[in-house]
PDB file of C-alpha atoms in Angstrom:
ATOM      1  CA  UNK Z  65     122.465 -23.971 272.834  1.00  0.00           C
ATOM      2  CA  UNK Z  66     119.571 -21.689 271.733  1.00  0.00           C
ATOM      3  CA  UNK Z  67     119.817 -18.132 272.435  1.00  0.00           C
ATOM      4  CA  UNK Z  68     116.266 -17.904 274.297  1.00  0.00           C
ATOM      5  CA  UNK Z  69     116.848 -14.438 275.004  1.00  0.00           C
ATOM      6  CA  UNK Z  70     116.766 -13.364 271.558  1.00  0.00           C
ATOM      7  CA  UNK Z  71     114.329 -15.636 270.626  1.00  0.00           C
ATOM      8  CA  UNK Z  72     112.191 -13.401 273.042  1.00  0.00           C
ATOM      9  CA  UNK Z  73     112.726 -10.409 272.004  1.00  0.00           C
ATOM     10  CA  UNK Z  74     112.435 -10.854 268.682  1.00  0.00           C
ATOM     11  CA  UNK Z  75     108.847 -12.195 269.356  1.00  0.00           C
ATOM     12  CA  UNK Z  76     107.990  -9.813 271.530  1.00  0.00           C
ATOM     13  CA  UNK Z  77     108.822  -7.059 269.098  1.00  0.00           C
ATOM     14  CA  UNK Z  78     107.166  -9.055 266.276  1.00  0.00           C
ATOM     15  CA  UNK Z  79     110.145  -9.369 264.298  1.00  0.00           C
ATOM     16  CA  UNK Z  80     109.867 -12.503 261.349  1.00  0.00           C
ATOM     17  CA  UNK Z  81     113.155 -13.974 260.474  1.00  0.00           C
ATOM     18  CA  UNK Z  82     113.054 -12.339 257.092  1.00  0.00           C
ATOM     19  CA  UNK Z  83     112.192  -8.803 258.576  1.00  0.00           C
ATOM     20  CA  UNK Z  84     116.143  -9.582 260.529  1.00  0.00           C
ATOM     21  CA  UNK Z  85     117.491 -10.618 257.601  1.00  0.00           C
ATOM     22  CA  UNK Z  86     116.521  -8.058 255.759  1.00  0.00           C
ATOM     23  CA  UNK Z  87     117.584  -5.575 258.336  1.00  0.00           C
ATOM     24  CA  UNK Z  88     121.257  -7.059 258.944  1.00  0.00           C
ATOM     25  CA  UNK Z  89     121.881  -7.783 255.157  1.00  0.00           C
ATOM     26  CA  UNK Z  90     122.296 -11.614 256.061  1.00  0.00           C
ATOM     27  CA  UNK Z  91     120.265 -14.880 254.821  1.00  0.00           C
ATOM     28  CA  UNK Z  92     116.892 -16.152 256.876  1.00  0.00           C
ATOM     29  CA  UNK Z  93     119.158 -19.714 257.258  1.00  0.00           C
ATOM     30  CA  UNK Z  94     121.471 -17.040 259.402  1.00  0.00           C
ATOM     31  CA  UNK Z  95     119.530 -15.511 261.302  1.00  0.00           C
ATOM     32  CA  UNK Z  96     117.780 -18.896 262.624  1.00  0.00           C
ATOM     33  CA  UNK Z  97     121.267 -20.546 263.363  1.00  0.00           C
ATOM     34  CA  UNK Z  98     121.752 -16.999 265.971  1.00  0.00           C
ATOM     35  CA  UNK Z  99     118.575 -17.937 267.685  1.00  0.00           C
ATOM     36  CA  UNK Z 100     118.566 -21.968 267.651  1.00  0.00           C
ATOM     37  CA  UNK Z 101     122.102 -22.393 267.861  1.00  0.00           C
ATOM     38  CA  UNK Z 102     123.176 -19.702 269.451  1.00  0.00           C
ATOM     39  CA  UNK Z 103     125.399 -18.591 267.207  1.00  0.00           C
ATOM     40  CA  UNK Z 104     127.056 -14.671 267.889  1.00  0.00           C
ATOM     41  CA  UNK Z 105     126.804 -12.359 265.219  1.00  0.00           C
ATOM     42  CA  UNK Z 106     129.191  -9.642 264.171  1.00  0.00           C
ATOM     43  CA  UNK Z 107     129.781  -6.766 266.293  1.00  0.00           C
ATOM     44  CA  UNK Z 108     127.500  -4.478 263.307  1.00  0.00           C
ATOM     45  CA  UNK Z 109     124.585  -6.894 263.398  1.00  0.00           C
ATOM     46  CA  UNK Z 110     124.662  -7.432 267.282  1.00  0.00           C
ATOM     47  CA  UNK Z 111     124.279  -3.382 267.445  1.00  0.00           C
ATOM     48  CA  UNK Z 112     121.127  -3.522 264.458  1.00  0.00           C
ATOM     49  CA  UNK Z 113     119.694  -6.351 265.656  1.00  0.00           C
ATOM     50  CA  UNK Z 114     119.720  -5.064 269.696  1.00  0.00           C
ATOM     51  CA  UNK Z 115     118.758  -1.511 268.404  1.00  0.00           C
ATOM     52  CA  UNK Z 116     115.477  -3.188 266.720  1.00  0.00           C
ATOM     53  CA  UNK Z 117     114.828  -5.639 269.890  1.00  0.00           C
ATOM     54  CA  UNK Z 118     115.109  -2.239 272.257  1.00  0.00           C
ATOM     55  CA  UNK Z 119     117.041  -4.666 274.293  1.00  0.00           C
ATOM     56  CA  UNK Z 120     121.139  -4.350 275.185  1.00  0.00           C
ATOM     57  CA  UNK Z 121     123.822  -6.019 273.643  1.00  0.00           C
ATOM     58  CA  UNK Z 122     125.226  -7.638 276.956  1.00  0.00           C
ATOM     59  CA  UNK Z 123     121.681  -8.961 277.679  1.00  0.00           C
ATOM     60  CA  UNK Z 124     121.153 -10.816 274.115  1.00  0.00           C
ATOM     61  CA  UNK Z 125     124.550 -12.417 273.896  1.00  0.00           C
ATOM     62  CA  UNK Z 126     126.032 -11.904 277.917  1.00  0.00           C
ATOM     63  CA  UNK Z 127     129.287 -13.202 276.475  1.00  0.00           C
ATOM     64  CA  UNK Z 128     129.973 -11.145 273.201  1.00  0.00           C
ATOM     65  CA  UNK Z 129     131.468  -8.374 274.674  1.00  0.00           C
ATOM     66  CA  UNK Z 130     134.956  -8.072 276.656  1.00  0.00           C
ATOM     67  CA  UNK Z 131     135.219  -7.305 280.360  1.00  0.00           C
ATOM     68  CA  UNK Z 132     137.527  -3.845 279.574  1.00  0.00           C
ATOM     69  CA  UNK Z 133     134.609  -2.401 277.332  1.00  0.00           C
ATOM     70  CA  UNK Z 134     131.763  -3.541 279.850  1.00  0.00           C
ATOM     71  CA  UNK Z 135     133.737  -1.766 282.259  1.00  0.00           C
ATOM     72  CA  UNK Z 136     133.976   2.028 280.077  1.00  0.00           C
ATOM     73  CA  UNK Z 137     130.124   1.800 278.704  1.00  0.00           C
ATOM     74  CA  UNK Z 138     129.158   1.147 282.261  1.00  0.00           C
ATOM     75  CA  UNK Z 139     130.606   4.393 283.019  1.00  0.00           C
ATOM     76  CA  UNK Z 140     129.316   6.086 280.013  1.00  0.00           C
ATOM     77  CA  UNK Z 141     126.201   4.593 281.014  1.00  0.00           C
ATOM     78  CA  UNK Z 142     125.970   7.379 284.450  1.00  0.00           C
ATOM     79  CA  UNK Z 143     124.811  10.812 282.893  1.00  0.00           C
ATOM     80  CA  UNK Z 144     124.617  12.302 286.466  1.00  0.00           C
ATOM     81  CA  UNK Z 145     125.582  11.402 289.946  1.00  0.00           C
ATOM     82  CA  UNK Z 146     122.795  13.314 293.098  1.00  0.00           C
ATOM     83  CA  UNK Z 147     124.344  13.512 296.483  1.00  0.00           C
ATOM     84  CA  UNK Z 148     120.581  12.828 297.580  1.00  0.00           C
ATOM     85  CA  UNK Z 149     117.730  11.829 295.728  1.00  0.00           C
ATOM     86  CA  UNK Z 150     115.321  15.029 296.858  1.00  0.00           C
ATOM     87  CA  UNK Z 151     118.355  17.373 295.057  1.00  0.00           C
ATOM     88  CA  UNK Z 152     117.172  15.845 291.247  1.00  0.00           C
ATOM     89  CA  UNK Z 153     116.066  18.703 289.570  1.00  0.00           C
ATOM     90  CA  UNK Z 154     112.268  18.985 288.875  1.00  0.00           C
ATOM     91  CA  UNK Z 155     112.741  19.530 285.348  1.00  0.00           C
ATOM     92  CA  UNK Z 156     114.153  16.054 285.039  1.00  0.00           C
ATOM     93  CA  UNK Z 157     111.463  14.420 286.871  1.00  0.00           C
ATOM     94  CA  UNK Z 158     109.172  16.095 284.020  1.00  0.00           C
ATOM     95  CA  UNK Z 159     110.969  15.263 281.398  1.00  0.00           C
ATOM     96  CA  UNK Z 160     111.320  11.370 281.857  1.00  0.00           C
ATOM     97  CA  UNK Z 161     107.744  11.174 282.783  1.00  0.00           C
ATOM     98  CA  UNK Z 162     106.664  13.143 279.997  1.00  0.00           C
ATOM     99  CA  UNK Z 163     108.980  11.419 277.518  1.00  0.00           C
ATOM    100  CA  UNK Z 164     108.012   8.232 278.014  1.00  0.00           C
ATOM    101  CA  UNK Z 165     106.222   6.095 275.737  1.00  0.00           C
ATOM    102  CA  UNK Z 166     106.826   2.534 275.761  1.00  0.00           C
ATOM    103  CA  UNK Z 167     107.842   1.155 279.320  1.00  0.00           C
ATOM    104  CA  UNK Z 168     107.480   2.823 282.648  1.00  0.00           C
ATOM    105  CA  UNK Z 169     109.007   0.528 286.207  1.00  0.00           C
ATOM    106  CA  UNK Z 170     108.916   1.862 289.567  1.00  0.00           C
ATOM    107  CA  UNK Z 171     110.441  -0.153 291.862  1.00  0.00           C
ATOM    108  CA  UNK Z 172     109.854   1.779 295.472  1.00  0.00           C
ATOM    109  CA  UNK Z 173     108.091   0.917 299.136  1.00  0.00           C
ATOM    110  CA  UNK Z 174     105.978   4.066 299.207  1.00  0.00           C
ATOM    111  CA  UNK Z 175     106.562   6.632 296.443  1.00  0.00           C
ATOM    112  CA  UNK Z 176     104.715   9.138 297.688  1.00  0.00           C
ATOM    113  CA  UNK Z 177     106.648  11.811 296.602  1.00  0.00           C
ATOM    114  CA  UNK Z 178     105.769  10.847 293.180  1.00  0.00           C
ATOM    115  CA  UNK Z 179     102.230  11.160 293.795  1.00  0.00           C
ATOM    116  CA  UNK Z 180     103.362  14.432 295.475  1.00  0.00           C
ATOM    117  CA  UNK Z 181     103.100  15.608 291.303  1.00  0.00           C
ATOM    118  CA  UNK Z 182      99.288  16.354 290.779  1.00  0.00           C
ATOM    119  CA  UNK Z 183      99.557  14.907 287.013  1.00  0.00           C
ATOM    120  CA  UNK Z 184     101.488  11.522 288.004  1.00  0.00           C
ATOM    121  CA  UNK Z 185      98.839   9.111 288.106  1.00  0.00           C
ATOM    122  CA  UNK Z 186      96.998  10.828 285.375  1.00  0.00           C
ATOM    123  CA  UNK Z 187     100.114  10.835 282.803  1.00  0.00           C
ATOM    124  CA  UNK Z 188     100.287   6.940 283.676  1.00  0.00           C
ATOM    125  CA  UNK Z 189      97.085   6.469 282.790  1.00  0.00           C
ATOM    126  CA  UNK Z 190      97.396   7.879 279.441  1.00  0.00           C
ATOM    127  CA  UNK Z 191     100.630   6.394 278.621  1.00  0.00           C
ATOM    128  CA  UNK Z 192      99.201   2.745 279.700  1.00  0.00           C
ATOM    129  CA  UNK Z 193      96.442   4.087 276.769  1.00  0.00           C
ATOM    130  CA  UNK Z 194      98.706   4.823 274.204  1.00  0.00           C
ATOM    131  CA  UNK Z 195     100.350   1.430 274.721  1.00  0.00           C
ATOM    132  CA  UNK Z 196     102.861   2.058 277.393  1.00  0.00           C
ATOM    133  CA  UNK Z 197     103.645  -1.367 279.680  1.00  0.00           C
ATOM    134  CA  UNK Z 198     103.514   0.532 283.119  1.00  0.00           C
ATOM    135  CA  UNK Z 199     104.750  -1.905 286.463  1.00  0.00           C
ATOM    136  CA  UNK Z 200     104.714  -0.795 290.094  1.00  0.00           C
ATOM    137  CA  UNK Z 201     106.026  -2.017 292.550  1.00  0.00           C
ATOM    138  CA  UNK Z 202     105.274  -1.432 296.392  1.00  0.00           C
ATOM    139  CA  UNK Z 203     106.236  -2.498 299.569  1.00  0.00           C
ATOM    140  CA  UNK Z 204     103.520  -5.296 301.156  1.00  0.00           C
ATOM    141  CA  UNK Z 205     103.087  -3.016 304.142  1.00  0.00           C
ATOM    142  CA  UNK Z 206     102.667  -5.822 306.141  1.00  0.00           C
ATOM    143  CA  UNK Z 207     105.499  -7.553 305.851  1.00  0.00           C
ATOM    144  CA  UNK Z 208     108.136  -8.238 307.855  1.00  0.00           C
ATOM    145  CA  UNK Z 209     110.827  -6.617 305.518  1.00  0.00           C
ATOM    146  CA  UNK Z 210     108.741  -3.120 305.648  1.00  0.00           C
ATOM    147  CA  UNK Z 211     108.977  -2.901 309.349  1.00  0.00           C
ATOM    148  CA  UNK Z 212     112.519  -3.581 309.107  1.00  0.00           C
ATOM    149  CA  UNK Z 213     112.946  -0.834 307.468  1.00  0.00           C
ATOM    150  CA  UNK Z 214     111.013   1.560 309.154  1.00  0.00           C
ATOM    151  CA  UNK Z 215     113.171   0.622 312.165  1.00  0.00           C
ATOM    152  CA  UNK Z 216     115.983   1.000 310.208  1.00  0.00           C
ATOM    153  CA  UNK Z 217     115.509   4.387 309.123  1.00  0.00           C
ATOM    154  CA  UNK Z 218     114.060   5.120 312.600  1.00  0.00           C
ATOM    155  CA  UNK Z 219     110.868   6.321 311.640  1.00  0.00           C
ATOM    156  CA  UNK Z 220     108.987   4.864 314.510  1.00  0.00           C
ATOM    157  CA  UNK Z 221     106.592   1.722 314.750  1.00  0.00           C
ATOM    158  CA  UNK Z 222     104.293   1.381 312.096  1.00  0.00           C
ATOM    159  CA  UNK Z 223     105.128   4.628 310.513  1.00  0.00           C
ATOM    160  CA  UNK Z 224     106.706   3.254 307.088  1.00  0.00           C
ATOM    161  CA  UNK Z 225     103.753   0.543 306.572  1.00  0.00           C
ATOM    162  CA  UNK Z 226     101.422   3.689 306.914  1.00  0.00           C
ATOM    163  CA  UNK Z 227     103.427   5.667 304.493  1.00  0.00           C
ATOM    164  CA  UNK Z 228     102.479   3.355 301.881  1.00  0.00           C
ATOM    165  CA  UNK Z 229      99.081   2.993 302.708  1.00  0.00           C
ATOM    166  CA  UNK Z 230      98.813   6.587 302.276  1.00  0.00           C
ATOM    167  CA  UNK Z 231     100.656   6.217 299.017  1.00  0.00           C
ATOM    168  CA  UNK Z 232      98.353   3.402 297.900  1.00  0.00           C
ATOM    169  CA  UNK Z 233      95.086   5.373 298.092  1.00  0.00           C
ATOM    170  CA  UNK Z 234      96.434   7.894 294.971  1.00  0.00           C
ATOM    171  CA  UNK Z 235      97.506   4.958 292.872  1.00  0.00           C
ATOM    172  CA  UNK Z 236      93.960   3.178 293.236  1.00  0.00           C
ATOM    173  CA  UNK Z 237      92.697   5.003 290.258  1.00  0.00           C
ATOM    174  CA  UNK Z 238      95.615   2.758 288.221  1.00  0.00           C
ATOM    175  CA  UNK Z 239      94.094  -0.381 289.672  1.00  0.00           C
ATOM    176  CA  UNK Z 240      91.385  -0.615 286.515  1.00  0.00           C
ATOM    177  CA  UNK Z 241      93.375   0.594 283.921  1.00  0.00           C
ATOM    178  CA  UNK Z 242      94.495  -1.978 280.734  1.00  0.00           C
ATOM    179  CA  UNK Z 243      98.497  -2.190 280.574  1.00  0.00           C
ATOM    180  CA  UNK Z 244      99.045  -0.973 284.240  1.00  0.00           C
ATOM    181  CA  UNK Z 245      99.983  -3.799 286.967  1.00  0.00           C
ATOM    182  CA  UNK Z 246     100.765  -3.397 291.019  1.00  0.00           C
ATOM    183  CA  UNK Z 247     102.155  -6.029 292.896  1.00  0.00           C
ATOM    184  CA  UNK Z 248     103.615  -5.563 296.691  1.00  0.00           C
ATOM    185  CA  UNK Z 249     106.741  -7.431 296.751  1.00  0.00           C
ATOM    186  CA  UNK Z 250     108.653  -8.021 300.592  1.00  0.00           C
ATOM    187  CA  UNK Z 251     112.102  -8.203 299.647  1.00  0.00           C
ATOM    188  CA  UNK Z 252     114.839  -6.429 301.181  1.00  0.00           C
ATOM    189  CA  UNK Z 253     115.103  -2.975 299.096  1.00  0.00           C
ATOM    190  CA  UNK Z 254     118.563  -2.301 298.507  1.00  0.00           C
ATOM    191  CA  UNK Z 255     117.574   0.368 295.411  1.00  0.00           C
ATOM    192  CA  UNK Z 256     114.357   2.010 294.651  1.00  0.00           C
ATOM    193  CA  UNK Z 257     114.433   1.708 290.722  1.00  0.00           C
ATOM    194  CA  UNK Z 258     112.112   4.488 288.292  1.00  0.00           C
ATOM    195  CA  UNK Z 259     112.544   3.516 284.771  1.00  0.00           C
ATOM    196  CA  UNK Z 260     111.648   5.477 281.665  1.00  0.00           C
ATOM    197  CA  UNK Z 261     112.005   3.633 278.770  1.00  0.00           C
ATOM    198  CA  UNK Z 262     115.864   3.962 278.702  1.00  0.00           C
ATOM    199  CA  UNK Z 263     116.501   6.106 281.112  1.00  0.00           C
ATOM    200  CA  UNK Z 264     116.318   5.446 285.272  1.00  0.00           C
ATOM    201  CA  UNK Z 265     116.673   7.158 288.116  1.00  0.00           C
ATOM    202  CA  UNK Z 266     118.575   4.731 290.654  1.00  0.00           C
ATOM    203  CA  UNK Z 267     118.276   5.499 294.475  1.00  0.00           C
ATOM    204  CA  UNK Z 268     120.506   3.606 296.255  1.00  0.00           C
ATOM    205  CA  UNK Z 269     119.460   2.998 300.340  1.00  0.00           C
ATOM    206  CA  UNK Z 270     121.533   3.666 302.911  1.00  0.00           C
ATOM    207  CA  UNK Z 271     121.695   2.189 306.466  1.00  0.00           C
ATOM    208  CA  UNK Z 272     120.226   4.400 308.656  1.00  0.00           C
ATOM    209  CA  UNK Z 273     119.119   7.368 306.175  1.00  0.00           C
ATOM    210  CA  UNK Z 274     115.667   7.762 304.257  1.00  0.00           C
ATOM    211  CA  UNK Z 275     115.670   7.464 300.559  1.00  0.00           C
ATOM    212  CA  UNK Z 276     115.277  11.024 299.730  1.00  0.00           C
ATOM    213  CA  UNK Z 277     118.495  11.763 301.673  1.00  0.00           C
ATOM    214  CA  UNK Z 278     120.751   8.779 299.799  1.00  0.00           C
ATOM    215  CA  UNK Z 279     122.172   9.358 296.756  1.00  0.00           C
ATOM    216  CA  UNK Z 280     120.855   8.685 293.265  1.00  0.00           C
ATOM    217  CA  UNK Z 281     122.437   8.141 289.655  1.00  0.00           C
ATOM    218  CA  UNK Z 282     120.727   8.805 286.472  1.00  0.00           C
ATOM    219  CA  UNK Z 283     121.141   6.289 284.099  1.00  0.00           C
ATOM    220  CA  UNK Z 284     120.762   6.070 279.966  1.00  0.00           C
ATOM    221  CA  UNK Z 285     121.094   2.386 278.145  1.00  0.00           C
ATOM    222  CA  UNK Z 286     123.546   2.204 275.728  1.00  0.00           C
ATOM    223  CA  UNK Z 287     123.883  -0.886 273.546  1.00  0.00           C
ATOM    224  CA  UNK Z 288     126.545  -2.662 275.208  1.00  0.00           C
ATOM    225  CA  UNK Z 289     126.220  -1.440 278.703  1.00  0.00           C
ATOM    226  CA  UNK Z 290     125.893  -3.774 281.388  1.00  0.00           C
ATOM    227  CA  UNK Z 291     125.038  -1.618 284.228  1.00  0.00           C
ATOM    228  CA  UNK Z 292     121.347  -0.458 283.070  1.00  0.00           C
ATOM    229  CA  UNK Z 293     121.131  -3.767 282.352  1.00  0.00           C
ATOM    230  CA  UNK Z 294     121.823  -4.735 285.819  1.00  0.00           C
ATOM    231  CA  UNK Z 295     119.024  -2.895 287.299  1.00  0.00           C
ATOM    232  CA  UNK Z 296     116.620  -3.584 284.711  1.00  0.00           C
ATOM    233  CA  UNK Z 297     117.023  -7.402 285.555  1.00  0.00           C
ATOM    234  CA  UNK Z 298     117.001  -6.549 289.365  1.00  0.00           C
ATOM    235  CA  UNK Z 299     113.411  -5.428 288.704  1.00  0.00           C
ATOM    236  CA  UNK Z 300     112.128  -8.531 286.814  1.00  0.00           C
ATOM    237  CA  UNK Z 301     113.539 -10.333 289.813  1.00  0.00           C
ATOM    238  CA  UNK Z 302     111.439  -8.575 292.252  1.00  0.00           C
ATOM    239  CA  UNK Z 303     108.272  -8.444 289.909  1.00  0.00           C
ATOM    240  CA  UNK Z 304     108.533 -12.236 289.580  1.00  0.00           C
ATOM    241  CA  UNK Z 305     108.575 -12.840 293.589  1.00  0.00           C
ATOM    242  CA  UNK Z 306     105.832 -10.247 294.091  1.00  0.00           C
ATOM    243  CA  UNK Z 307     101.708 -10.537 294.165  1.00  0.00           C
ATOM    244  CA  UNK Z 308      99.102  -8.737 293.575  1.00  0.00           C
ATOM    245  CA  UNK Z 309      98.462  -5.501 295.215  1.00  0.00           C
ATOM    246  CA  UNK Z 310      95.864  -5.099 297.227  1.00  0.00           C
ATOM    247  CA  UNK Z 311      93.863  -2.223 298.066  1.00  0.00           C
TER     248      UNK Z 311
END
């Protein structure tokens, strides 16, 4: 069975079959049998190969690595653990923002306190320049799933729906700009998700508290994690089921 996922990336990165070959030490005839037939390299030119793709291990062959070592890169895959979200140190904020340079997903209803920074929507736009890929995704503030959730977190009729209208009119400027896309999705939002290139900030949601009070993990990819991973496909999911944004 091909391996479509590598067949992907590989593309995506604009990566020839001789440019992999050269770069694992193996022949072109090799390297097309691990894409067409789905073949699994060796542990050394899984790790090359995933390192050139930007992608993980687990997510270009989901079977290659063993349940026990899944398990301890997952951990080693938390750098930091927040009792609440609005207790992440500024500095860190900065620094992923500021860092980034290829891929930039927020996954969020409102996100206002992002726009809360007065540079935000300016450093987006200048990453999206130099190349970045920059997704956001809001709540459709008039769906059915956004109301729930302002109920949920008691915040009174209307009130959440508002919130990210109010959020909406700072990210307008984005709405022109080459390599930035918005979509409202109206899915139930069990994490808000703010990736920076391999690094996220993870706020989980909890019944009956706002998103700034529930807690948050800080996340960096490693090669054959699985739980980044997770996440990372969590967002495509939501991306795929969401439209345009509208403002």
């Amino acid at each position: 069975m091909p391996n479509e996922r590598l067949r992907d990336a590989l593309l995506r990165n604009g990566f020839s079959l001789e440019q992999v070959a050269d770069a694992t030490g193996v022949d072109q005839k090799t390297v097309e049998r691990w894409i067409t037939k789905g073949r699994t390299p060796y542990p050394k030119h899984r790790h090359k190969i995933a390192a050139m793709a930007r992608e993980s291990e687990t997510y270009l062959w989901p079977d290659s690595v063993a349940p026990e070592r899944k398990a301890e890169t997952a951990a080693a895959e938390v750098v930091q653990v927040f009792p609440h979200r609005n207790v992440i140190p500024v500095e860190l904020w900065d620094r992923l923002i500021k860092e980034a340079s290829g891929t930039v997903e927020v996954l969020v209803h409102a996100g206002l306190f992002l726009v809360e920074r007065p540079r935000f929507v300016k450093d987006l736009t200048a990453k999206a320049a130099a190349g970045a890929r920059v997704r956001l995704l809001f709540g459709d503030p008039s769906s059915d799933s956004v109301a729930l959730r302002g109920a949920e977190e008691q915040l009174g009729d209307g009130t959440l729906a508002s919130r990210i209208r109010n959020a909406l009119a700072f990210y307008r400027p984005l709405v022109r700009v080459n390599g930035v896309e918005m979509r409202f999705h109206d899915t139930t939002l069990y994490n808000s998700i703010f990736r920076f290139d391999d690094e996220m900030i993870i706020n989980t949601h909890v019944y009956g508290f706002q998103g700034a009070h529930a807690p948050s993990l800080h996340l960096r990819r490693l090669s054959a994690g699985d739980l980044f991973e997770t996440y990372s496909e969590s967002f495509e999911a939501v991306w795929n089921l969401a439209k345009p944004a509208t403002f």
